[in-house]
Coordinates of C-alpha atoms in Angstrom, one line a residue:
M1 CA 0.3 0.1 0.3
R2 CA 1.4 2.8 -1.3
L3 CA 1.1 5.6 2.1
K4 CA -0.4 9.0 0.8
L5 CA -2.1 10.5 4.2
L6 CA 0.7 13.2 4.1
T7 CA 0.4 14.2 0.6
L8 CA -4.1 14.1 2.1
A9 CA -3.6 16.7 5.1
L10 CA -1.9 19.0 3.1
A11 CA -3.4 19.1 0.3
L12 CA -6.7 19.5 2.5
S13 CA -5.1 21.9 4.8
A14 CA -4.6 24.4 1.1
L15 CA -8.2 23.6 0.1
P16 CA -10.5 27.3 1.5
L17 CA -12.3 26.2 4.5
A18 CA -16.2 27.2 4.6
G19 CA -17.8 29.9 5.1
H20 CA -16.1 33.3 6.4
S21 CA -12.6 33.3 7.3
E22 CA -11.3 35.9 8.9
D23 CA -7.1 38.0 6.9
L24 CA -4.5 39.4 9.2
L25 CA -6.6 43.4 7.7
D26 CA -8.9 41.7 10.4
A27 CA -7.3 41.0 13.7
Y28 CA -5.4 44.1 13.2
R29 CA -8.1 46.1 13.3
E30 CA -9.9 44.2 16.5
A31 CA -5.7 44.7 18.2
R32 CA -5.9 48.2 17.3
A33 CA -9.1 49.1 19.1
N34 CA -8.9 46.6 22.2
D35 CA -5.4 45.4 22.9
P36 CA -4.3 46.9 25.9
V37 CA -0.8 47.5 25.5
L38 CA -1.7 50.4 23.0
S39 CA -4.5 51.3 25.4
Q40 CA -1.8 52.0 28.2
A41 CA 0.9 53.6 25.6
D42 CA -2.2 56.1 24.6
A43 CA -3.2 57.0 28.5
T44 CA 0.4 57.1 29.4
R45 CA 1.3 59.6 26.6
L46 CA -1.7 61.5 27.5
A47 CA -1.7 62.6 31.2
V48 CA 2.6 62.8 30.1
G49 CA 1.4 65.7 28.3
E50 CA -0.7 67.7 30.8
G51 CA 2.3 68.0 32.4
V52 CA 2.6 70.6 29.6
T53 CA -0.5 72.5 30.2
Q54 CA 0.4 72.6 34.8
A55 CA 4.1 73.5 34.3
R56 CA 2.3 76.5 31.9
A57 CA 0.1 77.1 34.2
L58 CA 2.2 78.7 36.7
M59 CA 4.2 81.3 34.3
L60 CA 0.3 82.5 33.4
P61 CA -1.8 85.2 35.8
Q62 CA -2.9 83.2 39.4
L63 CA -5.9 85.2 41.0
N64 CA -6.2 84.3 44.7
G65 CA -10.1 85.1 46.8
A66 CA -9.8 85.0 50.9
Y67 CA -12.4 86.3 53.0
S68 CA -11.5 85.5 56.8
L69 CA -13.6 86.8 60.1
N70 CA -11.6 87.6 63.9
Q71 CA -12.9 88.2 67.4
Q72 CA -11.3 89.9 70.0
P73 CA -11.9 88.7 73.6
A74 CA -13.9 91.0 75.7
G75 CA -12.2 94.0 77.2
S76 CA -9.1 93.3 75.8
A77 CA -6.7 96.7 74.3
A78 CA -8.4 98.7 71.4
T79 CA -7.4 97.2 68.0
N80 CA -7.3 98.5 64.7
G81 CA -9.4 101.0 65.6
V82 CA -12.0 99.5 67.7
L83 CA -13.0 100.7 70.9
A84 CA -12.1 97.9 73.6
G85 CA -14.6 97.7 76.1
S86 CA -17.1 94.6 78.0
D87 CA -18.1 93.4 74.6
H88 CA -17.0 90.9 72.0
S89 CA -15.0 93.1 69.1
R90 CA -15.1 91.6 65.1
S91 CA -13.9 91.9 61.8
R92 CA -14.3 90.9 58.7
Q93 CA -11.9 90.2 56.1
L94 CA -12.6 90.3 52.2
S95 CA -9.4 90.2 49.9
A96 CA -8.6 89.4 46.5
T97 CA -4.5 88.9 45.1
L98 CA -3.4 88.8 41.7
N99 CA -0.5 87.3 41.3
Q100 CA 2.8 87.7 38.1
S101 CA 6.2 85.7 38.0
V102 CA 7.5 88.4 35.5
V103 CA 11.0 86.6 36.4
D104 CA 11.6 83.0 36.8
L105 CA 14.2 81.2 35.2
S106 CA 13.3 77.4 37.1
Q107 CA 9.3 78.4 35.3
W108 CA 11.2 78.3 31.6
A109 CA 13.2 75.7 32.1
N110 CA 10.7 73.2 33.5
L111 CA 8.0 74.8 31.0
S112 CA 11.2 72.6 28.0
A113 CA 11.5 70.0 30.3
A114 CA 8.1 68.9 30.2
R115 CA 7.8 69.4 26.0
S116 CA 11.0 67.3 25.9
S117 CA 8.6 64.6 28.5
A118 CA 6.0 64.8 26.1
S119 CA 7.9 64.5 22.8
S120 CA 9.4 62.1 24.5
Q121 CA 6.1 60.2 25.3
D122 CA 4.5 60.3 21.9
A123 CA 7.6 59.1 20.4
T124 CA 6.9 56.2 22.9
Y125 CA 3.6 55.7 21.0
Q126 CA 4.5 55.5 17.5
A127 CA 6.9 52.5 18.6
A128 CA 4.0 50.9 20.2
L129 CA 1.8 51.9 17.2
Q130 CA 4.8 50.5 15.2
D131 CA 4.6 47.1 17.9
L132 CA 1.7 46.3 17.2
Y133 CA 2.1 45.4 14.1
V134 CA 4.6 42.8 14.3
R135 CA 2.3 41.8 17.2
V136 CA -0.2 41.0 15.9
T137 CA 1.6 39.7 13.1
T138 CA 3.6 37.8 14.5
A139 CA 1.0 36.3 16.6
Y140 CA -1.4 34.8 13.2
F141 CA 0.9 33.9 12.3
G142 CA 2.0 32.3 15.7
V143 CA -1.3 30.4 15.1
L144 CA -1.0 29.7 11.9
T145 CA 2.5 27.8 12.2
S146 CA 1.3 25.8 14.8
Q147 CA -1.6 24.8 12.6
D148 CA 0.3 23.9 9.9
A149 CA 2.4 22.1 12.9
L150 CA -0.4 20.5 13.7
I151 CA -1.5 18.9 10.4
F152 CA 2.5 17.4 10.2
A153 CA 2.3 15.6 13.7
K154 CA -1.6 14.0 12.8
A155 CA -0.4 12.7 9.3
N156 CA 2.9 11.6 11.3
E157 CA 1.1 9.4 13.2
D158 CA -1.9 8.4 10.7
A159 CA 1.0 7.2 9.0
F160 CA 2.7 5.4 11.8
K161 CA -0.5 3.9 12.9
E162 CA -1.3 2.5 8.8
A163 CA 3.2 1.8 9.3
Y164 CA 2.3 0.1 12.6
E165 CA -0.1 -2.1 11.2
Q166 CA 0.8 -3.4 8.3
A167 CA 4.0 -4.6 9.9
D168 CA 1.3 -6.0 12.4
Q169 CA -0.4 -7.2 9.6
R170 CA 3.2 -8.9 8.4
F171 CA 4.2 -10.4 11.7
K172 CA 1.3 -12.9 11.7
V173 CA 1.6 -13.9 8.0
G174 CA 5.4 -14.5 8.7
L175 CA 6.9 -11.8 6.5
S176 CA 8.9 -9.3 8.7
A177 CA 10.4 -10.0 12.7
V178 CA 8.1 -9.2 15.8
T179 CA 11.2 -5.9 15.8
D180 CA 9.2 -4.0 13.3
V181 CA 5.8 -4.3 14.8
Y182 CA 7.9 -3.3 18.2
Q183 CA 9.8 -0.5 16.2
A184 CA 6.7 0.8 14.4
K185 CA 4.3 0.8 18.2
S186 CA 6.9 2.8 19.6
N187 CA 6.5 5.5 16.3
Y188 CA 3.6 5.5 16.7
E189 CA 3.1 5.9 20.4
L190 CA 5.5 8.5 19.9
A191 CA 3.7 10.5 17.3
K192 CA 0.7 10.9 19.4
A193 CA 1.5 12.0 22.4
Q194 CA 4.3 14.4 19.4
T195 CA 0.0 15.1 18.1
I196 CA -1.3 16.7 21.1
A197 CA 1.7 18.6 22.5
A198 CA 0.8 19.8 18.7
Q199 CA -2.6 20.5 19.6
N200 CA -1.7 22.7 23.0
T201 CA 1.3 24.2 21.2
L202 CA -2.1 26.0 18.8
N203 CA -4.5 26.1 21.7
D204 CA -2.0 28.2 23.2
A205 CA -1.1 30.7 20.0
R206 CA -4.7 31.0 19.5
E207 CA -5.0 32.1 23.7
A208 CA -2.3 34.3 22.2
L209 CA -3.8 36.3 19.4
T210 CA -7.0 36.7 21.6
Q211 CA -5.3 38.6 24.0
I212 CA -4.3 40.7 21.6
T213 CA -7.4 41.2 19.9
G214 CA -9.4 40.7 22.8
K215 CA -11.8 38.1 20.2
P216 CA -11.4 34.5 20.1
A217 CA -9.3 33.5 17.3
G218 CA -11.7 31.8 14.0
E219 CA -10.5 30.5 11.2
L220 CA -7.8 32.1 9.9
K221 CA -6.6 32.9 5.9
K222 CA -3.6 30.8 5.5
L223 CA -0.1 32.2 3.7
R224 CA -0.4 31.2 -0.2
E225 CA 2.2 29.4 -1.3
D226 CA 3.8 32.2 -4.3
L227 CA 5.4 33.8 -1.6
P228 CA 7.3 36.0 -3.3
L229 CA 11.3 36.1 -1.7
T230 CA 12.2 39.5 -2.7
P231 CA 15.3 40.5 -0.8
P232 CA 15.6 44.2 0.8
T233 CA 15.5 47.5 -0.8
P234 CA 18.2 48.9 -0.8
A235 CA 20.8 46.1 -0.6
D236 CA 22.8 48.2 1.4
P237 CA 22.7 47.3 5.5
D238 CA 24.5 50.1 6.7
A239 CA 21.9 52.5 4.7
W240 CA 19.5 50.4 6.5
V241 CA 21.3 51.3 10.1
K242 CA 21.5 54.7 8.9
A243 CA 17.9 55.0 7.7
A244 CA 17.5 52.8 12.0
L245 CA 19.6 55.9 14.2
T246 CA 17.2 58.3 12.7
S247 CA 13.9 57.6 11.9
N248 CA 13.2 54.6 14.7
A249 CA 10.6 55.7 17.6
T250 CA 11.9 54.5 20.9
I251 CA 15.9 55.7 19.7
Q252 CA 13.9 59.3 19.3
A253 CA 11.9 58.8 22.5
S254 CA 15.4 58.5 24.4
Q255 CA 16.7 61.2 22.5
Y256 CA 14.1 63.7 23.6
S257 CA 14.4 62.4 27.0
V258 CA 18.1 63.9 27.4
E259 CA 16.9 67.0 25.8
S260 CA 14.4 66.8 29.1
A261 CA 17.3 65.9 31.4
E262 CA 19.3 69.0 30.0
H263 CA 16.5 70.9 30.4
S264 CA 15.7 69.4 35.1
I265 CA 19.2 71.1 35.0
N266 CA 18.7 74.3 34.1
A267 CA 15.6 74.3 36.6
A268 CA 17.2 73.5 38.6
R269 CA 20.4 75.7 38.5
A270 CA 17.9 78.8 38.4
G271 CA 16.8 78.2 42.0
H272 CA 20.9 80.3 43.2
L273 CA 18.8 83.0 40.8
P274 CA 17.2 85.8 42.2
T275 CA 12.5 85.8 41.0
L276 CA 10.9 89.1 40.7
N277 CA 6.9 89.2 40.8
A278 CA 4.4 91.0 40.6
T279 CA 1.5 91.5 42.8
V280 CA -1.4 93.5 43.2
T281 CA -4.0 93.2 46.4
R282 CA -7.7 95.0 46.7
G283 CA -9.8 94.3 49.9
K284 CA -12.0 95.5 52.5
T285 CA -12.0 95.3 56.1
T286 CA -15.2 95.6 58.1
S287 CA -14.8 95.4 62.2
W288 CA -17.9 96.1 65.0
L289 CA -19.2 95.1 68.7
E290 CA -20.1 92.3 69.8
N291 CA -24.1 94.2 70.2
G292 CA -24.3 95.6 66.1
S293 CA -22.6 98.6 66.5
Y294 CA -19.7 99.5 64.6
A295 CA -17.7 102.0 66.9
D296 CA -14.1 103.6 66.4
L297 CA -12.4 104.6 69.4
S298 CA -14.4 108.2 69.2
G299 CA -17.8 106.8 68.9
N300 CA -17.2 106.2 64.6
R301 CA -19.2 103.6 62.8
L302 CA -16.5 101.4 60.9
N303 CA -18.4 99.8 57.5
G304 CA -14.7 99.4 55.9
N305 CA -14.0 100.7 52.5
Y306 CA -12.0 98.8 49.6
G307 CA -8.3 99.1 49.0
T308 CA -5.7 98.3 46.6
T309 CA -2.6 97.5 47.3
I310 CA 0.1 96.8 44.6
G311 CA 3.8 95.6 45.0
L312 CA 6.4 94.1 43.7
T313 CA 8.3 91.0 45.7
V314 CA 11.9 90.7 45.0
N315 CA 13.2 87.1 46.5
V316 CA 17.3 86.6 46.6
P317 CA 17.5 82.9 47.7
I318 CA 20.8 82.9 50.4
F319 CA 21.1 79.6 51.8
S320 CA 18.7 76.4 51.6
G321 CA 20.4 73.9 53.9
G322 CA 22.2 72.8 50.3
A323 CA 19.4 71.7 48.7
T324 CA 19.6 73.2 45.8
Q325 CA 23.2 72.2 45.1
S326 CA 21.6 68.4 45.9
R327 CA 18.9 69.0 43.3
V328 CA 21.2 70.3 40.5
R329 CA 23.4 67.1 41.4
Q330 CA 20.6 65.1 41.5
S331 CA 20.0 66.7 37.4
I332 CA 22.6 65.5 36.5
Y333 CA 23.2 62.0 37.2
Q334 CA 19.5 61.7 35.7
R335 CA 20.8 63.7 32.4
D336 CA 23.8 60.7 32.6
E337 CA 21.4 58.0 32.6
A338 CA 19.2 59.2 29.2
Q339 CA 22.5 59.4 27.8
D340 CA 23.9 55.9 28.5
S341 CA 19.8 55.6 28.6
L342 CA 20.0 56.4 24.8
E343 CA 23.2 56.1 24.0
S344 CA 21.8 50.9 24.7
T345 CA 19.0 51.4 22.9
R346 CA 20.7 53.1 19.6
R347 CA 23.0 50.3 20.7
Q348 CA 20.2 47.7 20.2
V349 CA 18.2 49.1 17.6
V350 CA 21.9 49.3 15.9
R351 CA 22.3 44.9 16.4
N352 CA 18.1 44.0 15.7
T353 CA 19.1 45.7 11.9
L354 CA 21.4 43.8 11.0
N355 CA 20.1 40.9 12.3
F356 CA 16.6 40.6 11.1
Y357 CA 18.1 42.7 7.2
R358 CA 20.7 38.9 7.6
S359 CA 18.2 36.9 8.4
V360 CA 15.4 38.2 5.8
I361 CA 18.4 37.2 3.3
A362 CA 18.9 34.5 5.1
G363 CA 15.3 32.8 5.5
I364 CA 15.3 34.1 1.6
S365 CA 17.6 31.4 1.0
Q366 CA 15.8 28.6 4.0
V367 CA 12.5 28.7 2.0
E368 CA 14.3 28.0 -1.0
A369 CA 15.7 25.3 0.7
N370 CA 13.0 23.5 2.3
K371 CA 11.0 23.9 -0.3
A372 CA 13.5 21.4 -2.4
S373 CA 13.8 19.1 0.9
V374 CA 9.7 18.5 1.2
E375 CA 9.7 17.7 -2.4
S376 CA 13.3 15.3 -2.0
G377 CA 11.4 13.7 1.3
Q378 CA 7.8 13.2 -1.0
K379 CA 9.9 10.7 -3.4
A380 CA 12.8 9.5 -0.9
L381 CA 9.4 8.2 1.1
E382 CA 7.3 7.1 -2.2
A383 CA 10.9 5.0 -3.0
T384 CA 10.9 3.6 0.5
R385 CA 7.5 2.6 0.8
A386 CA 7.8 1.0 -3.3
G387 CA 11.0 -0.3 -2.0
F388 CA 9.2 -2.5 1.2
D389 CA 6.7 -4.0 -0.5
V390 CA 9.3 -5.8 -3.1
G391 CA 10.9 -6.4 0.3
T392 CA 14.2 -4.6 -0.6
Q393 CA 14.2 -1.6 2.0
T394 CA 13.1 -2.4 6.1
M395 CA 10.5 -0.5 8.1
L396 CA 12.6 0.9 9.7
N397 CA 13.9 3.1 6.3
V398 CA 10.7 3.5 6.0
L399 CA 9.9 5.0 9.4
N400 CA 12.5 6.9 9.4
A401 CA 11.7 8.1 5.9
I402 CA 8.0 9.3 6.7
Q403 CA 9.6 12.1 10.2
T404 CA 11.4 13.2 7.5
L405 CA 8.9 14.1 5.7
T406 CA 6.7 15.5 8.3
E407 CA 9.9 17.3 9.4
A408 CA 11.3 18.9 6.5
E409 CA 7.4 20.5 5.7
N410 CA 7.8 21.7 8.8
S411 CA 10.5 23.4 8.8
Y412 CA 9.2 24.2 5.1
S413 CA 6.1 26.2 7.1
Q414 CA 7.9 28.2 9.9
S415 CA 11.1 29.5 7.4
R416 CA 8.0 30.6 4.5
H417 CA 6.1 32.0 8.0
A418 CA 9.7 33.2 9.9
L419 CA 10.2 35.5 6.1
V420 CA 7.6 37.9 6.3
L421 CA 8.1 38.6 10.4
D422 CA 12.0 39.3 8.8
Q423 CA 10.2 41.7 6.5
L424 CA 8.1 43.2 8.5
Q425 CA 11.0 43.7 12.2
L426 CA 13.3 44.5 9.8
K427 CA 10.7 47.8 9.0
E428 CA 10.4 48.4 12.7
A429 CA 13.8 48.3 13.6
A430 CA 14.6 51.7 10.7
G431 CA 11.1 53.2 11.6
S432 CA 9.5 52.3 8.2
I433 CA 6.3 50.5 9.5
D434 CA 3.9 51.3 8.5
L435 CA -0.5 49.8 7.6
K436 CA 0.6 49.6 3.8
D437 CA 3.3 47.2 4.7
M438 CA 0.2 44.8 7.2
E439 CA -1.6 45.2 4.5
M440 CA 0.9 43.9 1.6
V441 CA 1.1 40.8 3.9
N442 CA -1.9 40.5 4.4
A443 CA -2.7 40.4 0.2
M444 CA 0.1 37.3 0.1
L445 CA -2.8 35.5 2.4
Q446 CA -5.9 32.9 0.8

């Protein structure tokens, strides 16, 4: 009997599934609306952006109102012209004060630091948005890879089951040794365990996609057979590195963080400088006795009058116990930390860019090699089975041929999916990935 189970399983896997199948853009739209990681980055961006408004607010006019009510005990000395006697004396003050910072260099530096921090978080959000393209595609193709692995594992199991049954029949009629039966049964049981593991891996891959999209993963469109094997353009790794150092969103976020730290140093140093504030106060004070009468020492009633006070206040810091110097040193250390983080990010981006570039180049060759391996494995299995039928090949040779073919099919599936992911990750590292790249990948599905 010729073994056709693997070919049949692969053919069935290539057929369109009944009903509507989800594609990559469907998964992306769900993730764009429901992914908590991206939502968290957006909320952080908005929260940090409010720091600009708060820093600017300190430089704008500040208006405050005050109201106070005071009482002097009976028999106390006259206060504010109120007649002392047996009655309590009371006073009421109502005022409004307008304060405007005229000169405070620390406020300008803090505003610049807040703007740089907001720009850094904007870049971080862009990095998270670009990373969503890759995360969705990785999870989507993770399901496809696991589905193929399950198909191959099941086909492998069926093939070993057939081989076991055939070995058992040949043993019963005296055409083979019992060792062939034991060997075939051992491989069959191992194949069943591999099928169970493949099913578990597929279940987890579906959950990984659901974790991003917020919806259970349905039937997914598969990668078509005629996959474009195009090398990166430009075909120069240094050009990709140069683009990454300029456009990578994570590097840009780190650069803005360094700028923010520099402005914070200026703000801390401004703590040594004088500040100038202008104030305008308008208020009214009214005093009276407990019996409700208004009187001064001469017996005149005091209803109070509104008055306006205008002033400039110069504050000259002289000594703060070393706190200002400490804040300057702290800001310098934080700037140094930001610079080190920027350099670390740059080196990681350079490494990732070169790695993904080389992976794409190598991936093209791997796909071609694995495809040729599958074709050779199919022919080898057919020849081995034919030789077994005529007695020139052993059962062990058949089992080895089956296992070789399924491993080749699995490697071919993995290399095809990995090539597409490497292409996307290369563009992400270079900072050039966008929705059009997702659409191009989606066009490769069927």
